[in-house]
mmCIF file of C-alpha atoms in Angstrom:
data_model
loop_
_atom_site.group_PDB
_atom_site.id
_atom_site.type_symbol
_atom_site.label_atom_id
_atom_site.label_comp_id
_atom_site.label_asym_id
_atom_site.label_seq_id
_atom_site.Cartn_x
_atom_site.Cartn_y
_atom_site.Cartn_z
ATOM 1 C CA MET A 9 13.760 -63.316 -6.708
ATOM 2 C CA PRO A 10 11.111 -60.612 -6.225
ATOM 3 C CA PHE A 11 7.892 -61.098 -8.157
ATOM 4 C CA ASN A 12 7.427 -59.091 -11.323
ATOM 5 C CA ALA A 13 4.046 -57.615 -12.274
ATOM 6 C CA ALA A 14 2.945 -60.680 -14.267
ATOM 7 C CA GLN A 15 3.888 -63.066 -11.452
ATOM 8 C CA TRP A 16 2.064 -60.905 -8.936
ATOM 9 C CA GLN A 17 -1.146 -60.915 -10.995
ATOM 10 C CA LYS A 18 -0.882 -64.683 -11.444
ATOM 11 C CA SER A 19 -0.458 -65.160 -7.693
ATOM 12 C CA LEU A 20 -3.773 -63.372 -7.085
ATOM 13 C CA ALA A 21 -5.546 -66.172 -8.943
ATOM 14 C CA ALA A 22 -3.885 -68.982 -6.972
ATOM 15 C CA ASP A 23 -5.891 -71.229 -4.660
ATOM 16 C CA SER A 24 -3.586 -70.675 -1.695
ATOM 17 C CA LEU A 25 -1.638 -67.884 -0.009
ATOM 18 C CA GLN A 26 2.095 -67.695 0.554
ATOM 19 C CA PRO A 27 3.123 -67.807 4.242
ATOM 20 C CA VAL A 28 4.458 -64.256 4.008
ATOM 21 C CA TYR A 29 4.307 -61.294 1.628
ATOM 22 C CA LEU A 30 6.227 -58.037 1.499
ATOM 23 C CA LEU A 31 4.592 -55.426 -0.727
ATOM 24 C CA ALA A 32 6.832 -52.373 -0.952
ATOM 25 C CA GLY A 33 7.312 -49.247 -3.008
ATOM 26 C CA GLU A 34 5.019 -46.587 -4.474
ATOM 27 C CA GLU A 35 2.239 -45.957 -1.974
ATOM 28 C CA LEU A 36 -0.801 -46.065 -4.264
ATOM 29 C CA LEU A 37 0.361 -49.260 -5.944
ATOM 30 C CA VAL A 38 1.224 -50.901 -2.629
ATOM 31 C CA LEU A 39 -2.154 -50.022 -1.097
ATOM 32 C CA GLU A 40 -4.027 -51.349 -4.134
ATOM 33 C CA ALA A 41 -1.971 -54.547 -4.168
ATOM 34 C CA ALA A 42 -2.621 -55.041 -0.452
ATOM 35 C CA ASP A 43 -6.359 -54.564 -1.014
ATOM 36 C CA ALA A 44 -6.260 -57.171 -3.773
ATOM 37 C CA LEU A 45 -4.425 -59.630 -1.528
ATOM 38 C CA ARG A 46 -6.886 -59.090 1.319
ATOM 39 C CA ALA A 47 -9.752 -59.767 -1.102
ATOM 40 C CA GLN A 48 -8.054 -62.998 -2.190
ATOM 41 C CA ALA A 49 -7.580 -63.981 1.447
ATOM 42 C CA ARG A 50 -11.288 -63.511 2.110
ATOM 43 C CA ARG A 51 -12.155 -65.683 -0.901
ATOM 44 C CA LEU A 52 -9.875 -68.396 0.448
ATOM 45 C CA GLY A 53 -11.488 -68.410 3.868
ATOM 46 C CA TYR A 54 -9.139 -66.139 5.830
ATOM 47 C CA ALA A 55 -12.040 -64.776 7.816
ATOM 48 C CA GLU A 56 -9.998 -63.067 10.525
ATOM 49 C CA ARG A 57 -7.480 -60.255 10.039
ATOM 50 C CA GLU A 58 -5.304 -58.671 12.724
ATOM 51 C CA VAL A 59 -3.674 -55.304 11.990
ATOM 52 C CA LEU A 60 -0.281 -54.479 13.519
ATOM 53 C CA ASP A 61 0.863 -50.847 13.096
ATOM 54 C CA VAL A 62 4.624 -50.452 13.521
ATOM 55 C CA GLY A 63 5.242 -47.131 15.242
ATOM 56 C CA ASN A 64 8.056 -45.769 17.391
ATOM 57 C CA HIS A 65 7.145 -47.905 20.402
ATOM 58 C CA PHE A 66 5.932 -51.038 18.653
ATOM 59 C CA ASP A 67 6.599 -54.267 20.542
ATOM 60 C CA TRP A 68 7.863 -56.830 18.045
ATOM 61 C CA ASP A 69 6.880 -59.616 20.427
ATOM 62 C CA ASP A 70 3.319 -58.781 19.333
ATOM 63 C CA LEU A 71 4.075 -60.384 15.968
ATOM 64 C CA ALA A 72 5.049 -63.691 17.578
ATOM 65 C CA ARG A 73 2.029 -63.541 19.890
ATOM 66 C CA ALA A 74 -0.322 -62.840 17.007
ATOM 67 C CA ALA A 75 1.183 -65.651 14.944
ATOM 68 C CA ALA A 76 0.836 -68.140 17.802
ATOM 69 C CA GLY A 77 -2.630 -66.996 18.858
ATOM 70 C CA MET A 78 -5.689 -69.162 18.437
ATOM 71 C CA SER A 79 -8.872 -67.925 16.833
ATOM 72 C CA LEU A 80 -12.333 -68.755 18.071
ATOM 73 C CA PHE A 81 -13.949 -67.622 14.841
ATOM 74 C CA ALA A 82 -11.765 -68.659 11.906
ATOM 75 C CA SER A 83 -9.417 -71.458 10.970
ATOM 76 C CA ARG A 84 -7.358 -69.167 8.741
ATOM 77 C CA ARG A 85 -5.965 -65.767 9.729
ATOM 78 C CA LEU A 86 -4.220 -62.900 7.954
ATOM 79 C CA LEU A 87 -1.718 -60.791 9.908
ATOM 80 C CA ASP A 88 -1.592 -57.307 8.386
ATOM 81 C CA LEU A 89 1.696 -55.674 9.444
ATOM 82 C CA ARG A 90 2.012 -51.976 8.462
ATOM 83 C CA LEU A 91 5.705 -51.028 8.237
ATOM 84 C CA PRO A 92 5.628 -47.589 6.534
ATOM 85 C CA THR A 93 9.367 -46.914 6.696
ATOM 86 C CA GLY A 94 10.345 -50.365 5.406
ATOM 87 C CA ARG A 95 12.936 -50.521 8.195
ATOM 88 C CA PRO A 96 12.109 -53.053 10.924
ATOM 89 C CA GLY A 97 15.337 -52.474 12.838
ATOM 90 C CA THR A 98 17.298 -55.244 14.552
ATOM 91 C CA GLU A 99 14.420 -56.521 16.688
ATOM 92 C CA GLY A 100 11.947 -56.370 13.826
ATOM 93 C CA ALA A 101 14.255 -58.153 11.404
ATOM 94 C CA LYS A 102 14.748 -60.885 13.997
ATOM 95 C CA ALA A 103 10.982 -61.260 14.526
ATOM 96 C CA ILE A 104 10.320 -61.447 10.778
ATOM 97 C CA ASN A 105 13.152 -63.956 10.304
ATOM 98 C CA GLU A 106 11.703 -66.154 13.056
ATOM 99 C CA PHE A 107 8.272 -66.064 11.420
ATOM 100 C CA CYS A 108 9.754 -66.953 8.017
ATOM 101 C CA ALA A 109 11.773 -69.819 9.482
ATOM 102 C CA ASN A 110 8.701 -71.449 10.995
ATOM 103 C CA PRO A 111 5.453 -69.964 9.647
ATOM 104 C CA PRO A 112 2.367 -71.181 11.533
ATOM 105 C CA PRO A 113 -0.141 -73.248 9.569
ATOM 106 C CA ASP A 114 -3.222 -71.389 8.287
ATOM 107 C CA VAL A 115 -1.622 -68.005 9.039
ATOM 108 C CA SER A 116 -0.347 -65.633 6.362
ATOM 109 C CA LEU A 117 1.666 -62.499 7.097
ATOM 110 C CA LEU A 118 1.232 -59.426 4.887
ATOM 111 C CA ILE A 119 3.850 -56.689 5.332
ATOM 112 C CA THR A 120 3.385 -53.360 3.528
ATOM 113 C CA ALA A 121 6.059 -50.661 3.228
ATOM 114 C CA THR A 122 5.453 -47.353 1.454
ATOM 115 C CA GLU A 123 9.079 -46.231 1.598
ATOM 116 C CA TRP A 124 11.481 -48.424 -0.318
ATOM 117 C CA SER A 125 14.810 -48.524 -2.135
ATOM 118 C CA SER A 126 17.621 -50.992 -2.584
ATOM 119 C CA LYS A 127 19.080 -49.699 0.713
ATOM 120 C CA HIS A 128 16.172 -51.303 2.565
ATOM 121 C CA GLU A 129 17.187 -54.784 1.472
ATOM 122 C CA GLY A 130 19.037 -57.089 3.849
ATOM 123 C CA ALA A 131 19.164 -60.598 5.212
ATOM 124 C CA TRP A 132 15.563 -60.338 6.416
ATOM 125 C CA THR A 133 14.255 -59.532 2.919
ATOM 126 C CA LYS A 134 16.201 -62.465 1.462
ATOM 127 C CA ASN A 135 14.743 -64.815 4.062
ATOM 128 C CA LEU A 136 11.272 -63.427 3.425
ATOM 129 C CA ASP A 137 11.662 -63.828 -0.337
ATOM 130 C CA ALA A 138 12.725 -67.439 0.166
ATOM 131 C CA ALA A 139 9.760 -68.185 2.438
ATOM 132 C CA GLY A 140 7.100 -66.264 0.540
ATOM 133 C CA ALA A 141 6.841 -63.382 -1.914
ATOM 134 C CA LEU A 142 8.564 -60.002 -2.185
ATOM 135 C CA VAL A 143 6.974 -57.563 -4.633
ATOM 136 C CA VAL A 144 8.393 -54.068 -5.252
ATOM 137 C CA PHE A 145 6.061 -51.596 -6.956
ATOM 138 C CA ASN A 146 7.875 -48.742 -8.684
ATOM 139 C CA ALA A 147 6.271 -45.665 -10.197
ATOM 140 C CA PRO A 148 6.383 -45.608 -14.003
ATOM 141 C CA ARG A 149 9.387 -43.899 -15.548
ATOM 142 C CA PRO A 150 8.625 -40.788 -17.637
ATOM 143 C CA ASN A 151 8.705 -42.779 -20.888
ATOM 144 C CA GLU A 152 6.416 -45.431 -19.347
ATOM 145 C CA TRP A 153 3.611 -43.141 -18.216
ATOM 146 C CA ALA A 154 1.424 -43.317 -21.318
ATOM 147 C CA GLY A 155 1.728 -47.110 -21.342
ATOM 148 C CA TRP A 156 0.844 -47.329 -17.646
ATOM 149 C CA ILE A 157 -2.207 -45.140 -18.150
ATOM 150 C CA GLY A 158 -3.269 -47.226 -21.160
ATOM 151 C CA ALA A 159 -2.990 -50.441 -19.142
ATOM 152 C CA ARG A 160 -4.948 -48.979 -16.215
ATOM 153 C CA LEU A 161 -7.690 -47.769 -18.570
ATOM 154 C CA THR A 162 -7.876 -51.247 -20.080
ATOM 155 C CA SER A 163 -8.221 -52.826 -16.630
ATOM 156 C CA ARG A 164 -11.339 -50.704 -16.154
ATOM 157 C CA GLY A 165 -12.939 -51.492 -19.509
ATOM 158 C CA LEU A 166 -11.668 -48.417 -21.331
ATOM 159 C CA ALA A 167 -9.185 -47.822 -24.108
ATOM 160 C CA ALA A 168 -7.474 -44.665 -25.311
ATOM 161 C CA THR A 169 -5.701 -43.650 -28.470
ATOM 162 C CA PRO A 170 -1.955 -43.043 -27.945
ATOM 163 C CA ASP A 171 -2.355 -39.258 -28.174
ATOM 164 C CA ALA A 172 -5.252 -39.336 -25.682
ATOM 165 C CA ALA A 173 -3.195 -41.391 -23.206
ATOM 166 C CA ALA A 174 -0.273 -38.989 -23.694
ATOM 167 C CA LEU A 175 -2.554 -36.029 -22.954
ATOM 168 C CA LEU A 176 -3.746 -37.575 -19.701
ATOM 169 C CA ALA A 177 -0.142 -38.340 -18.719
ATOM 170 C CA GLU A 178 0.758 -34.685 -19.298
ATOM 171 C CA ARG A 179 -2.230 -33.426 -17.316
ATOM 172 C CA VAL A 180 -1.493 -35.437 -14.178
ATOM 173 C CA GLU A 181 2.183 -34.354 -13.971
ATOM 174 C CA GLY A 182 3.446 -37.814 -13.043
ATOM 175 C CA ASN A 183 1.124 -37.970 -10.029
ATOM 176 C CA LEU A 184 -0.098 -41.560 -9.593
ATOM 177 C CA LEU A 185 -2.978 -40.649 -7.314
ATOM 178 C CA ALA A 186 -4.203 -37.919 -9.667
ATOM 179 C CA ALA A 187 -3.970 -40.339 -12.606
ATOM 180 C CA ALA A 188 -5.973 -42.979 -10.745
ATOM 181 C CA GLN A 189 -8.640 -40.453 -9.801
ATOM 182 C CA GLU A 190 -8.951 -39.127 -13.354
ATOM 183 C CA ILE A 191 -9.266 -42.650 -14.762
ATOM 184 C CA ASP A 192 -11.984 -43.469 -12.237
ATOM 185 C CA LYS A 193 -13.848 -40.334 -13.334
ATOM 186 C CA LEU A 194 -13.508 -41.375 -16.985
ATOM 187 C CA VAL A 195 -15.192 -44.683 -16.196
ATOM 188 C CA VAL A 196 -18.188 -42.768 -14.835
ATOM 189 C CA LEU A 197 -18.304 -40.057 -17.493
ATOM 190 C CA HIS A 198 -17.517 -42.119 -20.591
ATOM 191 C CA GLY A 199 -18.331 -45.713 -19.759
ATOM 192 C CA GLN A 200 -16.700 -48.532 -21.652
ATOM 193 C CA GLY A 201 -15.231 -48.029 -25.096
ATOM 194 C CA LYS A 202 -12.427 -46.060 -26.693
ATOM 195 C CA ILE A 203 -11.505 -42.451 -25.987
ATOM 196 C CA ASP A 204 -9.842 -40.292 -28.624
ATOM 197 C CA LEU A 205 -7.902 -37.069 -28.110
ATOM 198 C CA LYS A 206 -10.915 -34.748 -28.480
ATOM 199 C CA GLU A 207 -12.995 -36.752 -26.010
ATOM 200 C CA MET A 208 -10.100 -36.820 -23.556
ATOM 201 C CA GLU A 209 -9.742 -33.047 -23.756
ATOM 202 C CA ASP A 210 -13.463 -32.631 -23.068
ATOM 203 C CA LEU A 211 -13.711 -35.172 -20.264
ATOM 204 C CA VAL A 212 -10.561 -34.751 -18.217
ATOM 205 C CA ALA A 213 -10.209 -31.838 -15.852
ATOM 206 C CA ASP A 214 -6.803 -30.222 -15.886
ATOM 207 C CA SER A 215 -5.243 -32.049 -12.935
ATOM 208 C CA ALA A 216 -2.071 -30.013 -13.353
ATOM 209 C CA ARG A 217 -3.971 -26.836 -12.422
ATOM 210 C CA TYR A 218 -2.614 -24.782 -9.594
ATOM 211 C CA ASP A 219 -4.679 -25.040 -6.422
ATOM 212 C CA ALA A 220 -4.231 -24.766 -2.692
ATOM 213 C CA PHE A 221 -4.651 -28.492 -2.056
ATOM 214 C CA LYS A 222 -1.837 -29.435 -4.398
ATOM 215 C CA LEU A 223 0.323 -26.680 -2.928
ATOM 216 C CA THR A 224 0.070 -27.998 0.629
ATOM 217 C CA ASP A 225 0.425 -31.630 -0.450
ATOM 218 C CA ALA A 226 3.596 -30.824 -2.395
ATOM 219 C CA ALA A 227 5.029 -28.817 0.513
ATOM 220 C CA PHE A 228 4.369 -31.514 3.133
ATOM 221 C CA ALA A 229 5.696 -34.154 0.718
ATOM 222 C CA GLY A 230 9.043 -32.328 0.657
ATOM 223 C CA GLU A 231 8.692 -31.334 -3.007
ATOM 224 C CA GLY A 232 9.877 -27.772 -2.537
ATOM 225 C CA GLY A 233 10.458 -26.904 -6.190
ATOM 226 C CA ARG A 234 7.028 -28.120 -7.248
ATOM 227 C CA ALA A 235 5.328 -26.381 -4.319
ATOM 228 C CA LEU A 236 6.975 -23.068 -5.173
ATOM 229 C CA ARG A 237 5.928 -23.408 -8.833
ATOM 230 C CA ILE A 238 2.332 -23.976 -7.731
ATOM 231 C CA LEU A 239 2.509 -20.941 -5.432
ATOM 232 C CA ALA A 240 3.852 -18.816 -8.294
ATOM 233 C CA GLY A 241 1.001 -20.073 -10.482
ATOM 234 C CA LEU A 242 -1.576 -19.141 -7.858
ATOM 235 C CA HIS A 243 -0.056 -15.668 -7.619
ATOM 236 C CA ALA A 244 -0.007 -15.243 -11.401
ATOM 237 C CA GLU A 245 -3.647 -16.337 -11.680
ATOM 238 C CA GLY A 246 -4.662 -13.664 -9.183
ATOM 239 C CA ASP A 247 -5.736 -15.980 -6.379
ATOM 240 C CA GLU A 248 -6.396 -14.438 -2.977
ATOM 241 C CA LEU A 249 -3.613 -15.214 -0.513
ATOM 242 C CA ILE A 250 -6.016 -14.897 2.431
ATOM 243 C CA ALA A 251 -8.006 -17.976 1.373
ATOM 244 C CA LEU A 252 -4.789 -19.886 0.693
ATOM 245 C CA MET A 253 -3.376 -19.056 4.117
ATOM 246 C CA GLY A 254 -6.578 -20.231 5.781
ATOM 247 C CA TRP A 255 -6.092 -23.704 4.305
ATOM 248 C CA LEU A 256 -2.352 -23.697 5.000
ATOM 249 C CA VAL A 257 -2.938 -22.769 8.660
ATOM 250 C CA ASN A 258 -5.493 -25.586 8.868
ATOM 251 C CA GLN A 259 -2.937 -28.103 7.593
ATOM 252 C CA LEU A 260 -0.180 -26.823 9.878
ATOM 253 C CA GLN A 261 -2.533 -27.142 12.862
ATOM 254 C CA LEU A 262 -3.237 -30.718 11.779
ATOM 255 C CA ALA A 263 0.503 -31.402 11.551
ATOM 256 C CA LEU A 264 0.983 -30.010 15.055
ATOM 257 C CA ARG A 265 -1.814 -32.170 16.492
ATOM 258 C CA LEU A 266 -0.217 -35.230 14.933
ATOM 259 C CA ALA A 267 3.214 -34.190 16.219
ATOM 260 C CA ASN A 268 1.797 -33.795 19.739
ATOM 261 C CA ALA A 269 -0.024 -37.123 19.706
ATOM 262 C CA ARG A 270 1.381 -39.982 21.777
ATOM 263 C CA ASP A 271 -0.048 -42.444 19.247
ATOM 264 C CA PHE A 272 0.274 -41.151 15.684
ATOM 265 C CA ALA A 273 -1.877 -43.895 14.133
ATOM 266 C CA ALA A 274 -4.698 -43.348 16.628
ATOM 267 C CA GLN A 275 -4.633 -39.586 16.068
ATOM 268 C CA ALA A 276 -4.624 -40.077 12.296
ATOM 269 C CA ARG A 277 -7.746 -42.224 12.633
ATOM 270 C CA ALA A 278 -9.358 -39.590 14.837
ATOM 271 C CA GLU A 279 -8.599 -36.988 12.156
ATOM 272 C CA ARG A 280 -10.157 -39.343 9.562
ATOM 273 C CA LEU A 281 -7.092 -39.178 7.330
ATOM 274 C CA TRP A 282 -7.018 -41.336 4.247
ATOM 275 C CA PRO A 283 -4.012 -43.707 4.128
ATOM 276 C CA ALA A 284 -2.257 -41.560 1.515
ATOM 277 C CA ARG A 285 -2.561 -38.401 3.620
ATOM 278 C CA GLU A 286 -1.597 -40.260 6.780
ATOM 279 C CA GLN A 287 1.653 -41.279 5.107
ATOM 280 C CA LEU A 288 2.157 -37.746 3.772
ATOM 281 C CA PHE A 289 2.114 -36.308 7.295
ATOM 282 C CA ARG A 290 4.030 -39.221 8.792
ATOM 283 C CA LYS A 291 6.929 -38.531 6.429
ATOM 284 C CA ALA A 292 6.737 -34.759 6.960
ATOM 285 C CA LEU A 293 6.897 -35.097 10.744
ATOM 286 C CA ARG A 294 9.987 -37.266 10.473
ATOM 287 C CA ARG A 295 11.812 -34.375 8.819
ATOM 288 C CA ALA A 296 11.431 -31.949 11.713
ATOM 289 C CA PRO A 297 10.539 -31.789 15.428
ATOM 290 C CA ARG A 298 7.400 -30.301 16.936
ATOM 291 C CA GLU A 299 9.088 -26.920 17.443
ATOM 292 C CA HIS A 300 9.564 -26.503 13.696
ATOM 293 C CA TRP A 301 5.825 -26.843 13.040
ATOM 294 C CA LEU A 302 5.061 -24.380 15.823
ATOM 295 C CA GLN A 303 7.388 -21.897 14.162
ATOM 296 C CA CYS A 304 5.777 -22.489 10.757
ATOM 297 C CA LEU A 305 2.328 -21.929 12.251
ATOM 298 C CA ALA A 306 3.417 -18.653 13.847
ATOM 299 C CA ARG A 307 4.843 -17.476 10.523
ATOM 300 C CA ALA A 308 1.632 -18.442 8.715
ATOM 301 C CA ALA A 309 -0.402 -16.353 11.164
ATOM 302 C CA ARG A 310 1.887 -13.377 10.507
ATOM 303 C CA ILE A 311 1.529 -13.795 6.718
ATOM 304 C CA ASP A 312 -2.250 -13.867 7.154
ATOM 305 C CA ARG A 313 -2.070 -10.513 8.970
ATOM 306 C CA MET A 314 0.091 -9.102 6.150
ATOM 307 C CA ALA A 315 -2.406 -10.290 3.521
ATOM 308 C CA LYS A 316 -5.194 -8.525 5.468
ATOM 309 C CA GLY A 317 -3.171 -5.292 5.731
ATOM 310 C CA ARG A 318 -2.743 -5.576 9.491
ATOM 311 C CA GLU A 319 1.050 -5.895 9.373
ATOM 312 C CA GLN A 320 3.782 -4.529 7.110
ATOM 313 C CA GLY A 321 5.594 -6.816 4.701
ATOM 314 C CA ASN A 322 5.360 -8.667 1.391
ATOM 315 C CA PRO A 323 2.977 -11.572 2.106
ATOM 316 C CA TRP A 324 3.693 -13.484 -1.126
ATOM 317 C CA LEU A 325 7.445 -13.352 -0.523
ATOM 318 C CA GLU A 326 6.968 -14.523 3.055
ATOM 319 C CA ALA A 327 4.673 -17.285 1.797
ATOM 320 C CA GLU A 328 7.475 -18.507 -0.489
ATOM 321 C CA ARG A 329 9.827 -18.704 2.481
ATOM 322 C CA LEU A 330 7.257 -20.549 4.558
ATOM 323 C CA ILE A 331 6.548 -23.100 1.817
ATOM 324 C CA ALA A 332 10.286 -23.704 1.421
ATOM 325 C CA ALA A 333 10.633 -24.316 5.155
ATOM 326 C CA ILE A 334 7.686 -26.716 5.267
ATOM 327 C CA ALA A 335 9.093 -28.703 2.360
ATOM 328 C CA GLU A 336 12.675 -28.664 3.609
ATOM 329 C CA PRO A 337 13.181 -27.947 7.326
ATOM 330 C CA ARG A 338 16.861 -27.246 6.663
ATOM 331 C CA ALA A 339 15.581 -24.139 4.902
ATOM 332 C CA ALA A 340 13.934 -23.039 8.154
ATOM 333 C CA SER A 341 16.504 -20.284 8.459
ATOM 334 C CA ALA A 342 14.351 -18.544 5.857
ATOM 335 C CA LEU A 343 11.823 -17.994 8.646
ATOM 336 C CA SER A 344 14.138 -15.708 10.554
#
């Protein structure tokens, strides 16, 4: 059976690693869990780590070669297999099954997947669970948010009154990354101790505020409704569309460079994208071909001219249509 949260935490204190791990689910939680496992591996003498990025043209024989390889520098090795989609396909499932059936000594395989649901499960996940550990990290449900925030504060030496935790949960709009960032800021600003409602109001920036960064992130994440609400908020607050379009054009150009790249992972590294943003664009580019992003970029340039008075039209209305098309390519007819 998959590990629950308590079992996972207990496993991080063990004096040995499982032959294989699958950490899947909510991206922030998966990345943090993987970091914790890598730290444990280093403590246990796994001095060498080999990263395998599963892209469109990944050769699954590389997994077997890496598992069988000898190291000149370390007796223990960690294989770090990045499987963003959580779908290894027929060849990948076979390669993982073969590893699980006969794991090499002093080698541990870590698989991370930042897309996950019950539909991803199959014979390969059952074999993996039997040979090692499967841990699924789900985002808190709406009624669990305040409790999750309270537990995360506690893990960092802080505590919050129930109404203070509820306020923070409201401010971050269910955004795990925003919650984590705000809690990290609280550690710096407040230090250890307990935070009440008044202190929370004074210390925490309004992470639910409308800004251009959240607008583009929501659009590229496919969250059309949220992106349009943010755009409406920007309009209502009197923000300049010209500045917004400059950032949006920048992000569409980035999407196009990634779409044109022969090696997405290499291009993402060249762009210095954080893992969370790399996954954001990876998912967005799966929703539409290169031509769609070219069309979006052309429309953005036209909206910019409208906002500067160089072309006729309603730039805010056109911006709504563009945001809808970025979030949901099937709405691309709105660009016509």
